Short mmCIF file of C-alpha atoms in Angstrom, two decimals:
data_model
loop_
_atom_site.label_atom_id
_atom_site.label_comp_id
_atom_site.label_asym_id
_atom_site.label_seq_id
_atom_site.Cartn_x
_atom_site.Cartn_y
_atom_site.Cartn_z
CA MET A 1 -21.80 -7.77 -18.24
CA LYS A 2 -22.06 -4.89 -17.08
CA ALA A 3 -24.15 -4.21 -13.37
CA ASN A 4 -27.79 -3.60 -13.60
CA PHE A 5 -28.36 0.12 -13.29
CA SER A 6 -31.58 -0.17 -13.01
CA ALA A 7 -31.23 -1.03 -9.42
CA GLN A 8 -28.90 1.38 -8.88
CA PRO A 9 -30.41 5.11 -10.41
CA GLU A 10 -27.93 6.66 -12.22
CA LYS A 11 -27.91 9.90 -9.80
CA CYS A 12 -26.08 8.17 -7.32
CA THR A 13 -22.42 8.81 -7.05
CA TYR A 14 -19.45 7.73 -5.17
CA LEU A 15 -16.10 9.68 -3.22
CA GLY A 16 -13.45 7.84 -3.05
CA PHE A 17 -10.36 9.46 -0.08
CA ASP A 18 -6.83 8.44 -0.10
CA LEU A 19 -4.95 9.63 2.57
CA SER A 20 -1.43 9.42 2.18
CA THR A 21 2.27 9.85 3.68
CA GLN A 22 1.97 13.69 1.42
CA LYS A 23 -1.28 14.48 0.48
CA LEU A 24 -5.66 13.86 1.10
CA LYS A 25 -7.32 13.28 -2.19
CA ALA A 26 -10.73 12.78 -3.45
CA VAL A 27 -13.09 11.63 -5.77
CA GLN A 28 -16.19 11.94 -7.15
CA LEU A 29 -17.42 8.62 -9.21
CA ASN A 30 -20.70 8.32 -11.30
CA SER A 31 -22.24 5.49 -11.42
CA CYS A 32 -20.76 5.17 -14.85
CA LEU A 33 -17.66 4.76 -12.65
CA ASP A 34 -15.73 7.72 -14.44
CA VAL A 35 -14.40 10.94 -12.38
CA ILE A 36 -16.39 13.74 -11.70
CA ALA A 37 -14.59 15.67 -9.92
CA THR A 38 -11.36 15.69 -7.45
CA ALA A 39 -9.44 17.66 -5.24
CA GLU A 40 -6.39 17.69 -2.88
CA VAL A 41 -4.65 18.71 0.02
CA GLN A 42 -0.85 19.23 0.42
CA PHE A 43 0.34 19.16 3.55
CA ASP A 44 3.43 20.69 3.22
CA SER A 45 1.97 24.41 1.55
CA ASP A 46 -2.34 24.05 2.29
CA LEU A 47 -0.44 23.25 6.04
CA PRO A 48 2.36 24.89 6.48
CA GLU A 49 1.59 25.41 10.45
CA PHE A 50 2.12 22.04 10.85
CA ARG A 51 6.11 22.48 9.58
CA THR A 52 5.86 18.48 7.96
CA VAL A 53 8.68 17.95 5.17
CA ASN A 54 6.96 15.77 2.70
CA GLY A 55 4.37 14.99 5.19
CA ALA A 56 6.22 13.56 7.96
CA ILE A 57 7.77 15.18 10.79
CA ALA A 58 10.98 13.38 11.57
CA GLY A 59 11.86 12.34 15.42
CA PRO A 60 14.37 13.48 17.65
CA LYS A 61 15.99 9.65 17.58
CA LYS A 62 17.23 8.06 14.50
CA ASN A 63 14.54 6.20 12.30
CA GLU A 64 11.28 7.98 13.90
CA PHE A 65 9.03 9.46 12.17
CA PHE A 66 5.67 11.03 12.80
CA GLY A 67 2.02 12.11 12.05
CA GLN A 68 -0.16 14.23 13.13
CA PRO A 69 -3.91 13.49 13.55
CA VAL A 70 -5.01 16.94 13.26
CA MET A 71 -3.55 18.16 10.93
CA TRP A 72 -5.26 14.94 9.24
CA VAL A 73 -8.87 16.51 10.14
CA LYS A 74 -7.94 19.43 8.74
CA ALA A 75 -7.59 18.70 5.93
CA VAL A 76 -10.81 16.86 6.17
CA ASP A 77 -12.30 20.72 6.62
CA ILE A 78 -10.20 22.12 3.19
CA ILE A 79 -11.62 19.08 0.89
CA MET A 80 -14.49 19.06 1.38
CA ASP A 81 -14.85 22.51 0.55
CA ARG A 82 -12.36 22.32 -2.07
CA LEU A 83 -14.80 19.32 -3.47
CA VAL A 84 -17.98 21.48 -3.88
CA VAL A 85 -15.47 24.59 -5.56
CA ASN A 86 -14.82 21.54 -7.41
CA GLY A 87 -18.06 20.72 -9.14
CA GLY A 88 -18.52 17.89 -6.43
CA ASP A 89 -22.17 17.55 -6.07
CA LEU A 90 -22.09 16.34 -2.36
CA SER A 91 -26.16 15.90 -2.51
CA SER A 92 -25.96 12.88 -4.77
CA ILE A 93 -23.53 10.55 -3.04
CA ALA A 94 -24.68 7.02 -1.98
CA ALA A 95 -21.65 5.94 -0.61
CA ILE A 96 -17.69 6.43 0.15
CA GLY A 97 -15.14 4.51 0.54
CA GLY A 98 -11.49 5.12 2.14
CA SER A 99 -7.72 4.99 2.20
CA ALA A 100 -4.78 5.59 3.21
CA GLN A 101 -1.41 5.22 4.06
CA GLN A 102 -0.50 1.77 6.24
CA HIS A 103 0.82 1.27 9.15
CA GLY A 104 0.44 4.02 11.27
CA SER A 105 -1.65 4.26 14.25
CA VAL A 106 -3.71 7.01 16.19
CA TYR A 107 -4.54 6.85 19.65
CA TRP A 108 -7.91 8.28 20.99
CA SER A 109 -8.20 10.41 24.18
CA ARG A 110 -12.20 9.92 26.27
CA GLN A 111 -12.63 13.21 24.69
CA GLY A 112 -11.34 11.89 21.16
CA VAL A 113 -14.39 9.44 21.24
CA GLU A 114 -17.08 12.06 22.69
CA ALA A 115 -16.03 15.05 20.53
CA LEU A 116 -16.63 12.63 17.45
CA ARG A 117 -19.87 11.40 19.08
CA THR A 118 -20.99 14.93 19.39
CA LEU A 119 -19.32 17.34 16.27
CA ASP A 120 -21.46 20.49 15.26
CA PRO A 121 -21.84 21.06 11.47
CA GLY A 122 -21.55 24.98 12.89
CA LYS A 123 -17.61 24.72 13.62
CA PHE A 124 -14.76 23.88 11.62
CA LEU A 125 -14.05 19.44 12.42
CA HIS A 126 -10.23 20.96 13.50
CA MET A 127 -12.27 22.80 15.96
CA GLN A 128 -13.56 19.87 17.43
CA ILE A 129 -11.37 16.85 17.35
CA ASP A 130 -8.08 18.72 18.69
CA ASP A 131 -4.72 18.08 20.11
CA THR A 132 -6.91 17.31 22.93
CA ALA A 133 -8.36 14.07 21.08
CA PHE A 134 -5.56 12.17 20.61
CA VAL A 135 -3.16 11.25 24.14
CA LEU A 136 -0.44 11.09 21.58
CA ASN A 137 -0.41 14.57 19.08
CA LYS A 138 2.21 12.77 16.74
CA THR A 139 1.74 8.80 16.24
CA PRO A 140 4.59 6.94 14.05
CA ILE A 141 3.87 6.05 10.76
CA TRP A 142 4.95 3.36 7.99
CA MET A 143 8.07 5.40 7.96
CA ASP A 144 8.77 5.10 11.76
CA GLY A 145 12.04 2.17 11.73
CA SER A 146 12.66 2.28 15.37
CA THR A 147 10.73 -0.62 16.93
CA GLU A 148 13.27 -3.88 16.38
CA ASN A 149 13.23 -4.44 19.78
CA GLN A 150 10.27 -4.57 20.37
CA CYS A 151 9.86 -7.01 16.78
CA SER A 152 12.49 -9.07 18.42
CA GLU A 153 9.72 -9.35 21.78
CA MET A 154 7.45 -9.90 20.20
CA GLU A 155 8.49 -12.73 17.98
CA MET A 156 10.29 -14.05 21.20
CA ALA A 157 7.54 -14.37 23.43
CA ILE A 158 5.19 -16.43 20.27
CA GLY A 159 7.66 -18.63 19.28
CA GLY A 160 10.04 -16.76 16.64
CA SER A 161 9.32 -15.57 13.30
CA LYS A 162 7.53 -18.68 11.55
CA GLU A 163 5.26 -18.57 14.32
CA MET A 164 4.97 -14.62 13.34
CA VAL A 165 4.53 -15.40 9.04
CA ARG A 166 2.42 -18.78 9.97
CA LEU A 167 0.01 -16.33 11.87
CA THR A 168 -0.06 -12.89 10.01
CA GLY A 169 1.06 -13.34 6.36
CA SER A 170 5.03 -12.03 7.92
CA ARG A 171 7.23 -11.85 10.26
CA CYS A 172 7.80 -8.64 12.21
CA PHE A 173 8.89 -5.46 10.95
CA PRO A 174 10.08 -2.26 12.12
CA ARG A 175 7.49 -0.40 10.29
CA PHE A 176 4.47 -2.48 11.32
CA THR A 177 1.57 -1.09 13.69
CA GLY A 178 1.84 -3.86 16.20
CA PRO A 179 5.69 -3.43 17.14
CA GLN A 180 5.08 0.54 17.44
CA ILE A 181 1.77 -0.38 19.33
CA ARG A 182 4.11 -2.11 21.96
CA LYS A 183 6.93 0.80 21.75
CA VAL A 184 4.29 3.36 22.74
CA TYR A 185 2.86 1.56 25.16
CA GLN A 186 6.58 0.88 27.23
CA ARG A 187 7.67 4.67 26.20
CA HIS A 188 4.57 6.32 27.37
CA ALA A 189 3.22 4.14 29.84
CA ARG A 190 0.55 6.29 30.56
CA ALA A 191 -0.48 7.86 27.32
CA TYR A 192 -1.27 4.06 27.10
CA GLU A 193 -3.15 3.43 29.85
CA ASP A 194 -5.20 6.58 28.65
CA THR A 195 -6.07 5.45 25.25
CA GLN A 196 -9.84 4.45 24.53
CA ARG A 197 -9.18 3.23 21.35
CA ILE A 198 -6.59 2.42 18.53
CA SER A 199 -6.87 3.22 14.76
CA LEU A 200 -5.04 2.65 11.81
CA ILE A 201 -4.52 5.44 9.77
CA SER A 202 -7.47 3.71 7.66
CA SER A 203 -9.65 3.15 10.52
CA PHE A 204 -9.25 6.55 11.82
CA LEU A 205 -10.23 9.05 8.17
CA ALA A 206 -13.27 6.29 8.07
CA SER A 207 -14.23 7.50 12.07
CA ILE A 208 -14.67 11.40 11.06
CA PHE A 209 -17.32 10.55 8.53
CA ILE A 210 -19.15 7.95 10.21
CA GLY A 211 -19.28 9.98 13.77
CA ASP A 212 -17.92 6.84 15.96
CA VAL A 213 -14.49 5.09 15.46
CA ALA A 214 -14.63 3.17 13.21
CA PRO A 215 -13.75 -0.82 13.09
CA ILE A 216 -10.65 -2.06 11.31
CA ASP A 217 -10.84 -4.55 8.12
CA TYR A 218 -8.90 -7.55 7.57
CA ALA A 219 -6.70 -5.98 4.57
CA ASP A 220 -5.57 -2.89 6.00
CA GLY A 221 -5.43 -5.17 9.94
CA SER A 222 -3.03 -7.71 8.14
CA GLY A 223 0.26 -5.37 7.79
CA MET A 224 -0.76 -4.54 11.62
CA ASN A 225 1.98 -8.15 12.99
CA LEU A 226 -1.94 -8.41 14.98
CA PHE A 227 -4.46 -10.32 12.88
CA ASP A 228 -4.80 -13.89 12.03
CA ILE A 229 -5.58 -13.75 8.16
CA LYS A 230 -6.43 -17.30 8.03
CA ALA A 231 -9.13 -17.08 11.45
CA LYS A 232 -9.78 -13.35 10.07
CA THR A 233 -9.60 -12.04 13.96
CA TRP A 234 -6.88 -10.74 16.07
CA SER A 235 -4.31 -13.07 17.49
CA LYS A 236 -4.25 -13.55 21.08
CA ALA A 237 -1.03 -14.76 21.10
CA CYS A 238 0.29 -11.97 18.70
CA LEU A 239 -2.16 -9.23 21.63
CA ASN A 240 -0.90 -10.74 24.34
CA ALA A 241 2.59 -10.42 23.20
CA CYS A 242 2.10 -6.81 22.16
CA ALA A 243 0.56 -5.06 24.47
CA PRO A 244 -1.67 -5.47 27.73
CA ASP A 245 -5.65 -4.93 27.19
CA LEU A 246 -5.22 -4.23 23.57
CA GLU A 247 -7.97 -5.84 22.10
CA GLU A 248 -10.36 -3.72 23.75
CA ARG A 249 -8.86 -0.83 22.67
CA LEU A 250 -8.87 -2.32 18.84
CA SER A 251 -12.41 -3.84 18.46
CA ALA A 252 -13.73 -6.25 16.28
CA PRO A 253 -11.95 -6.48 12.66
CA VAL A 254 -14.21 -6.12 9.27
CA LYS A 255 -14.20 -7.46 6.31
CA THR A 256 -12.87 -4.98 3.75
CA ASN A 257 -15.68 -5.27 1.44
CA SER A 258 -18.40 -4.08 3.93
CA PHE A 259 -20.81 -0.76 5.02
CA ILE A 260 -19.62 0.04 8.96
CA GLY A 261 -22.14 2.97 9.58
CA THR A 262 -24.11 6.00 7.43
CA ILE A 263 -22.50 9.47 7.09
CA CYS A 264 -22.82 11.01 10.83
CA ASP A 265 -25.17 14.56 10.77
CA PHE A 266 -22.62 16.82 10.77
CA PHE A 267 -21.94 16.41 6.92
CA VAL A 268 -25.80 16.43 5.97
CA ALA A 269 -26.16 19.36 7.48
CA ARG A 270 -23.01 21.17 6.75
CA PHE A 271 -22.56 20.02 3.83
CA GLY A 272 -25.48 18.66 2.20
CA MET A 273 -25.10 14.83 2.04
CA PRO A 274 -27.65 12.30 1.90
CA ALA A 275 -28.75 10.73 5.44
CA ASN A 276 -28.77 7.58 3.99
CA CYS A 277 -25.70 7.99 2.00
CA LYS A 278 -23.30 4.12 3.36
CA VAL A 279 -19.97 4.74 4.44
CA CYS A 280 -17.69 1.16 3.38
CA ALA A 281 -15.07 0.06 5.57
CA PHE A 282 -11.69 2.24 4.44
CA THR A 283 -7.98 0.12 4.06
CA GLY A 284 -5.17 0.64 3.55
CA ASP A 285 -3.27 1.85 0.25
CA ASN A 286 -1.72 -1.43 -0.83
CA PRO A 287 -4.68 -2.83 -0.66
CA SER A 288 -6.79 -0.15 -1.61
CA SER A 289 -4.70 0.25 -5.35
CA LEU A 290 -5.19 -3.63 -5.79
CA SER A 291 -8.26 -3.34 -6.30
CA GLY A 292 -8.08 0.20 -8.48
CA MET A 293 -6.56 -1.66 -11.04
CA LEU A 294 -8.39 -4.98 -13.09
CA VAL A 295 -5.95 -7.66 -11.65
CA GLU A 296 -7.41 -11.06 -12.37
CA LYS A 297 -5.87 -14.12 -10.75
CA ASP A 298 -3.89 -14.58 -13.77
CA TRP A 299 -2.16 -10.69 -13.92
CA LEU A 300 0.49 -8.94 -11.48
CA ALA A 301 0.34 -5.51 -10.26
CA VAL A 302 4.07 -3.11 -10.35
CA SER A 303 3.99 0.08 -9.54
CA LEU A 304 6.81 1.62 -10.23
CA GLY A 305 7.27 5.23 -8.39
CA THR A 306 9.49 6.59 -5.98
CA SER A 307 9.09 3.51 -4.66
CA ASP A 308 8.22 0.09 -6.15
CA THR A 309 5.90 -2.12 -5.44
CA VAL A 310 4.75 -5.65 -7.08
CA MET A 311 1.09 -6.76 -6.09
CA MET A 312 -0.43 -10.01 -6.95
CA THR A 313 -3.15 -12.08 -5.99
CA LEU A 314 -2.96 -15.56 -4.23
CA LYS A 315 -5.18 -18.84 -4.01
CA GLN A 316 -3.34 -19.44 -0.65
CA GLN A 317 -1.30 -18.02 2.49
CA ALA A 318 2.78 -18.04 1.66
CA LEU A 319 4.79 -19.60 4.40
CA LEU A 320 7.60 -17.46 3.75
CA GLU A 321 10.22 -14.93 5.88
CA ASP A 322 10.80 -12.86 3.10
CA ALA A 323 7.14 -11.68 1.80
CA HIS A 324 4.11 -10.01 3.07
CA VAL A 325 0.45 -11.96 2.98
CA LEU A 326 -2.33 -9.52 3.66
CA CYS A 327 -6.45 -10.56 3.48
CA HIS A 328 -7.12 -9.59 0.01
CA PRO A 329 -9.18 -6.59 -0.57
CA THR A 330 -12.93 -7.41 -2.31
CA GLU A 331 -12.22 -11.82 -2.23
CA ASP A 332 -13.07 -13.15 1.06
CA ASN A 333 -10.82 -16.50 0.32
CA LEU A 334 -8.39 -14.66 -1.36
CA PHE A 335 -4.90 -13.34 0.14
CA MET A 336 -2.64 -11.22 -1.41
CA GLY A 337 1.05 -10.38 -1.93
CA LEU A 338 3.29 -7.63 -1.59
CA LEU A 339 6.94 -6.64 -1.73
CA CYS A 340 8.46 -3.16 -1.94
CA SER A 341 11.60 -1.39 -2.49
CA SER A 342 13.76 1.04 -4.70
CA VAL A 343 16.51 2.40 -5.89
CA ARG A 344 16.46 3.66 -9.46
CA ASP A 345 16.58 7.65 -8.77
CA GLY A 346 19.47 7.27 -7.15
CA MET A 347 21.95 5.30 -10.41
CA LYS A 348 19.80 7.49 -12.63
CA HIS A 349 21.82 11.13 -10.92
CA ALA A 350 25.21 9.09 -10.42
CA GLU A 351 25.02 6.79 -14.59
CA ALA A 352 23.06 9.36 -16.56
CA THR A 353 24.35 12.92 -15.63
CA ASP A 354 20.64 12.63 -13.68
CA ASN A 355 18.22 12.38 -16.69
CA TRP A 356 15.36 10.08 -17.68
CA ASN A 357 16.14 9.81 -21.21
CA THR A 358 19.98 9.89 -21.17
CA PHE A 359 18.99 6.71 -18.76
CA ASN A 360 16.55 5.32 -21.27
CA GLU A 361 19.31 5.42 -23.60
CA LEU A 362 22.10 3.52 -21.78
CA LEU A 363 19.68 1.25 -20.71
CA ASP A 364 18.49 0.20 -24.46
CA SER A 365 22.00 0.03 -25.58
CA THR A 366 22.95 -2.84 -23.76
CA PRO A 367 22.05 -6.47 -24.86
CA ARG A 368 19.34 -8.90 -22.69
CA GLY A 369 21.03 -10.57 -20.38
CA ASN A 370 23.95 -7.96 -20.11
CA TYR A 371 26.91 -10.55 -21.35
CA GLY A 372 26.43 -12.06 -17.98
CA ASN A 373 27.06 -8.94 -15.22
CA MET A 374 24.46 -8.65 -12.68
CA ALA A 375 23.97 -6.23 -9.48
CA LEU A 376 21.76 -6.41 -6.65
CA HIS A 377 21.62 -3.39 -4.49
CA PHE A 378 20.10 -2.48 -1.52
CA PRO A 379 21.52 0.92 0.47
CA THR A 380 19.57 0.54 3.01
CA LYS A 381 18.28 -2.62 4.89
CA GLU A 382 14.90 -4.03 2.79
CA ILE A 383 11.90 -6.35 3.99
CA VAL A 384 12.07 -8.75 1.40
CA PRO A 385 15.31 -9.70 1.50
CA SER A 386 15.95 -8.79 4.97
CA VAL A 387 20.16 -7.19 3.87
CA LYS A 388 21.90 -3.98 2.70
CA GLY A 389 24.16 -3.40 0.75
CA THR A 390 25.86 -3.98 -3.06
CA LEU A 391 26.63 -7.06 -5.18
CA ARG A 392 28.12 -7.23 -8.43
CA TRP A 393 28.87 -10.16 -10.45
CA ASN A 394 30.34 -10.12 -14.08
CA LYS A 395 30.38 -13.26 -16.32
CA ASP A 396 33.12 -15.33 -14.13
CA ILE A 397 31.67 -14.94 -10.92
CA ASN A 398 29.49 -17.75 -9.45
CA ALA A 399 27.91 -18.85 -5.59
CA VAL A 400 31.76 -21.22 -5.51
CA SER A 401 33.62 -18.11 -6.68
CA THR A 402 35.99 -17.03 -3.54
CA THR A 403 34.35 -13.49 -4.57
CA ALA A 404 30.78 -15.09 -4.63
CA THR A 405 29.95 -12.42 -1.45
CA THR A 406 32.25 -9.38 -2.43
CA GLY A 407 32.16 -8.93 -6.13
CA ILE A 408 33.36 -5.96 -8.03
CA VAL A 409 33.94 -2.88 -6.74
CA LYS A 410 32.32 -1.11 -10.64
CA PHE A 411 31.06 -2.12 -13.84
CA SER A 412 33.66 -0.69 -17.31
CA SER A 413 30.38 1.92 -18.47
CA PRO A 414 27.47 3.03 -17.13
CA GLN A 415 25.16 1.36 -19.34
CA THR A 416 26.41 -1.62 -18.34
CA GLU A 417 25.56 -0.55 -14.44
CA ILE A 418 21.95 0.71 -15.85
CA ARG A 419 21.26 -2.80 -17.17
CA ALA A 420 22.50 -4.52 -13.96
CA LEU A 421 20.21 -2.50 -11.62
CA ILE A 422 16.60 -3.20 -13.65
CA GLU A 423 17.69 -6.57 -15.18
CA GLY A 424 18.46 -7.23 -11.02
CA GLN A 425 15.48 -5.33 -9.63
CA MET A 426 13.49 -7.58 -11.97
CA LEU A 427 14.41 -11.19 -11.04
CA HIS A 428 14.32 -10.51 -7.55
CA ARG A 429 10.61 -9.29 -7.96
CA LEU A 430 9.83 -12.41 -9.91
CA ASN A 431 11.76 -14.98 -7.76
CA VAL A 432 9.27 -13.67 -5.02
CA ALA A 433 6.17 -13.77 -6.37
CA VAL A 434 7.43 -17.42 -7.81
CA ASP A 435 8.11 -18.25 -4.31
CA MET A 436 4.68 -16.89 -2.59
CA GLY A 437 2.51 -18.97 -5.52
CA PHE A 438 1.71 -16.68 -8.17
CA ASN A 439 1.53 -18.90 -10.61
CA PHE A 440 2.75 -17.86 -14.14
CA GLY A 441 2.25 -19.11 -17.49
CA GLY A 442 0.24 -18.54 -20.71
CA ASN A 443 -2.15 -15.79 -19.99
CA THR A 444 -0.12 -14.01 -17.22
CA LYS A 445 0.07 -10.26 -17.58
CA ILE A 446 1.77 -6.99 -15.92
CA ILE A 447 0.61 -4.05 -14.76
CA ALA A 448 2.51 -1.22 -14.58
CA THR A 449 1.30 1.56 -12.61
CA GLY A 450 2.48 4.73 -10.91
CA GLY A 451 5.17 7.15 -11.79
CA ALA A 452 7.69 5.21 -13.71
CA SER A 453 5.51 3.55 -15.94
CA VAL A 454 5.29 5.94 -18.40
CA ASN A 455 8.97 5.13 -19.06
CA LYS A 456 8.91 2.09 -22.37
CA SER A 457 12.40 1.22 -21.30
CA ILE A 458 11.63 -0.30 -18.32
CA LEU A 459 8.47 -1.81 -19.21
CA GLN A 460 10.30 -3.73 -21.78
CA VAL A 461 12.73 -4.92 -19.70
CA ILE A 462 9.61 -5.79 -17.34
CA ALA A 463 8.48 -7.96 -19.91
CA ASP A 464 11.11 -9.70 -20.65
CA VAL A 465 12.50 -10.69 -17.78
CA PHE A 466 8.49 -11.84 -16.60
CA ASN A 467 8.27 -13.48 -20.03
CA ALA A 468 4.65 -11.79 -20.27
CA PRO A 469 3.19 -8.44 -21.85
CA VAL A 470 2.90 -5.27 -19.90
CA TYR A 471 -0.36 -3.32 -19.96
CA VAL A 472 -0.82 0.50 -18.70
CA GLN A 473 -3.79 1.08 -17.36
CA LYS A 474 -4.19 5.31 -17.73
CA THR A 475 -6.17 5.44 -14.24
CA SER A 476 -4.07 3.69 -12.14
CA SER A 477 -1.76 7.01 -10.95
CA GLU A 478 -4.41 7.19 -8.77
CA ALA A 479 -4.97 3.44 -7.67
CA ALA A 480 -6.28 4.18 -4.56
CA LEU A 481 -8.07 6.96 -4.09
CA LEU A 482 -9.64 4.96 -7.44
CA GLY A 483 -10.14 1.62 -6.10
CA ALA A 484 -11.67 3.43 -2.46
CA ALA A 485 -14.53 4.55 -4.87
CA TYR A 486 -15.09 1.65 -6.99
CA ARG A 487 -15.20 -0.15 -3.82
CA ALA A 488 -18.21 1.93 -2.82
CA GLY A 489 -20.07 1.41 -6.02
CA TYR A 490 -19.55 -2.31 -6.12
CA MET A 491 -21.43 -2.47 -1.58
CA HIS A 492 -23.78 0.47 -3.37
CA TYR A 493 -24.65 -2.36 -6.00
CA LEU A 494 -24.76 -5.44 -3.76
CA GLU A 495 -27.38 -3.87 -1.04
CA ARG A 496 -29.10 -2.95 -3.83
CA CYS A 497 -28.54 -6.14 -6.71
CA LYS A 498 -31.64 -8.08 -6.58
CA ASP A 499 -30.31 -10.95 -9.22
CA ASP A 500 -30.07 -14.04 -7.62
CA SER A 501 -25.87 -14.59 -8.22
CA PRO A 502 -24.36 -10.78 -8.67
CA LEU A 503 -21.30 -10.01 -9.78
CA SER A 504 -17.59 -10.37 -8.88
CA TYR A 505 -15.88 -7.00 -7.91
CA ASN A 506 -13.56 -7.68 -10.82
CA ASP A 507 -16.80 -8.41 -12.84
CA PHE A 508 -18.60 -5.26 -11.63
CA ILE A 509 -15.49 -2.92 -12.23
CA SER A 510 -13.94 -3.79 -15.84
CA PRO A 511 -16.50 -2.74 -18.36
CA TYR A 512 -15.73 -0.03 -17.17
CA ILE A 513 -12.05 0.19 -16.54
CA LEU A 514 -10.60 -2.36 -19.76
CA ASN A 515 -10.69 1.00 -22.24
CA TYR A 516 -8.23 2.46 -19.99
CA LEU A 517 -6.16 -0.52 -20.36
CA THR A 518 -2.99 -0.17 -23.20
CA ARG A 519 -0.73 -2.71 -23.86
CA MET A 520 2.72 -1.18 -24.14
CA CYS A 521 5.47 -4.24 -24.65
CA GLN A 522 5.39 -7.83 -25.27
CA PRO A 523 8.40 -10.04 -24.09
CA SER A 524 11.35 -11.02 -26.41
CA LYS A 525 10.98 -14.31 -28.27
CA ASP A 526 14.41 -15.34 -26.23
CA SER A 527 13.23 -13.78 -23.37
CA ASN A 528 12.95 -17.23 -21.46
CA GLU A 529 16.09 -18.69 -22.85
CA ILE A 530 18.06 -15.65 -21.52
CA TYR A 531 16.89 -15.14 -18.10
CA THR A 532 15.54 -18.69 -16.39
CA PRO A 533 19.41 -19.50 -16.11
CA MET A 534 19.75 -15.91 -14.07
CA LEU A 535 16.82 -16.50 -11.99
CA GLU A 536 19.53 -18.43 -9.42
CA ARG A 537 22.08 -16.31 -10.25
CA VAL A 538 20.41 -13.56 -8.35
CA ARG A 539 19.23 -16.11 -5.42
CA SER A 540 22.46 -16.84 -4.97
CA MET A 541 23.85 -13.64 -5.02
CA ILE A 542 21.17 -12.69 -2.21
CA GLN A 543 22.92 -15.96 -0.26
CA SER A 544 25.65 -13.98 -0.43
CA LEU A 545 24.43 -11.10 0.62
CA GLN A 546 23.46 -12.97 3.81
CA LYS A 547 26.21 -14.24 5.03
CA THR A 548 27.97 -10.52 4.46
CA ASN A 549 25.26 -8.84 7.01
#
């Protein structure tokens, strides 16, 4: 069933933005959710004056990484012009949605808030929202892992990591926003005192379009260690553990699927956008990616990019210290499970002459189960599980072996190394998904996304380990971006819908993106027999790694 477009004129279009680490992207969709225009700004090459490397600036101390809000503002100036040049019709836009890299924070000054509210369409944005708009010109982003002390302090203040999990869905992580805010308060007390409002990068981007400081949405707010994901509000205990007078700087959060205002006069006068164009709450890239894919309750999304991300819909909050649970971006009563990590590229370089074809040939040359040879690789300290190191077991090693914590130094062949890597990765992800409460069964399907989703050898291992068919969504490489525009379209539909029972979000988008789904792999008939015993071995291997950590 498609949306009733008699209530949704065909000339209406929807605009989505995604501010990732390395670039700002935009897409315009028509009323049937087809792409009609795109544009992007690469930070390193299009804005070289900011001297970023892969969109970020390394700090003077270990594990410090920063972004520059003025660079992001200037990127908005550029991308709006590029949209027009690339055929975008900005006069037809009915609603705007957006996403951005999670966990980063922006600190508005008094001048910045005033500048937002008084934008002059005769001037570029970056000439008005300049360095004076922020009390910190360089602000921490998701790559920053320098706040371990602040994590310990916050957890201790509220009664431990389990209480942090119960309240916020995750234990304190150095990359999360709450510990970053605490570090700013401790290291830059005067700047914190002068901060009028604190935005996530997603709400910062939305602020530019509404001409005022935008509220933080539930889903992105879930990645801060400050938000009570069941009560859907800021946790007083967590706020008090983080920094003084924090709630007034964050302001009240809002539902991810909600309108937060109309487009500000700047964009109406400068770009001819409709004065009644609505702006949705912007959210984080991971929740937006989930809304950009057709992920039903029995579906699991596996993004295979520079880093791997597993996303799933959960009926209940999982109380796990080694997991991320966020508010679901499109379903009010559901949650979103999240797991990130990857080491494939390093193995490709070391064992397959840095060639994916060689990598695939080696992977395909070994049998499922790898003759009992298994490996876990965590070259840097992972979030889930909280360990660092590599452990290889051959068929003779088990949890009670004297070599359980040391394993073997290396397998005898590159093909054994490669299959051990891929199977170990996927078995670990399957275990975490089960622990988080995802129910696997006959209706389970996997959606593979990202750059490596074209690699059928890896997809076959995923199908076998998860014992479920694997599909590829053709549009999923830009899932966060499309999810932003889809949400804008859905909110516009809800606003104009005259039906007593409007479509759910998934029912709204599914008629338009089902055609983009292609089944790539089916699980082998002996998959369950081979991989079920290996699941317990992976758990034992992680326990052994935790002992050495």
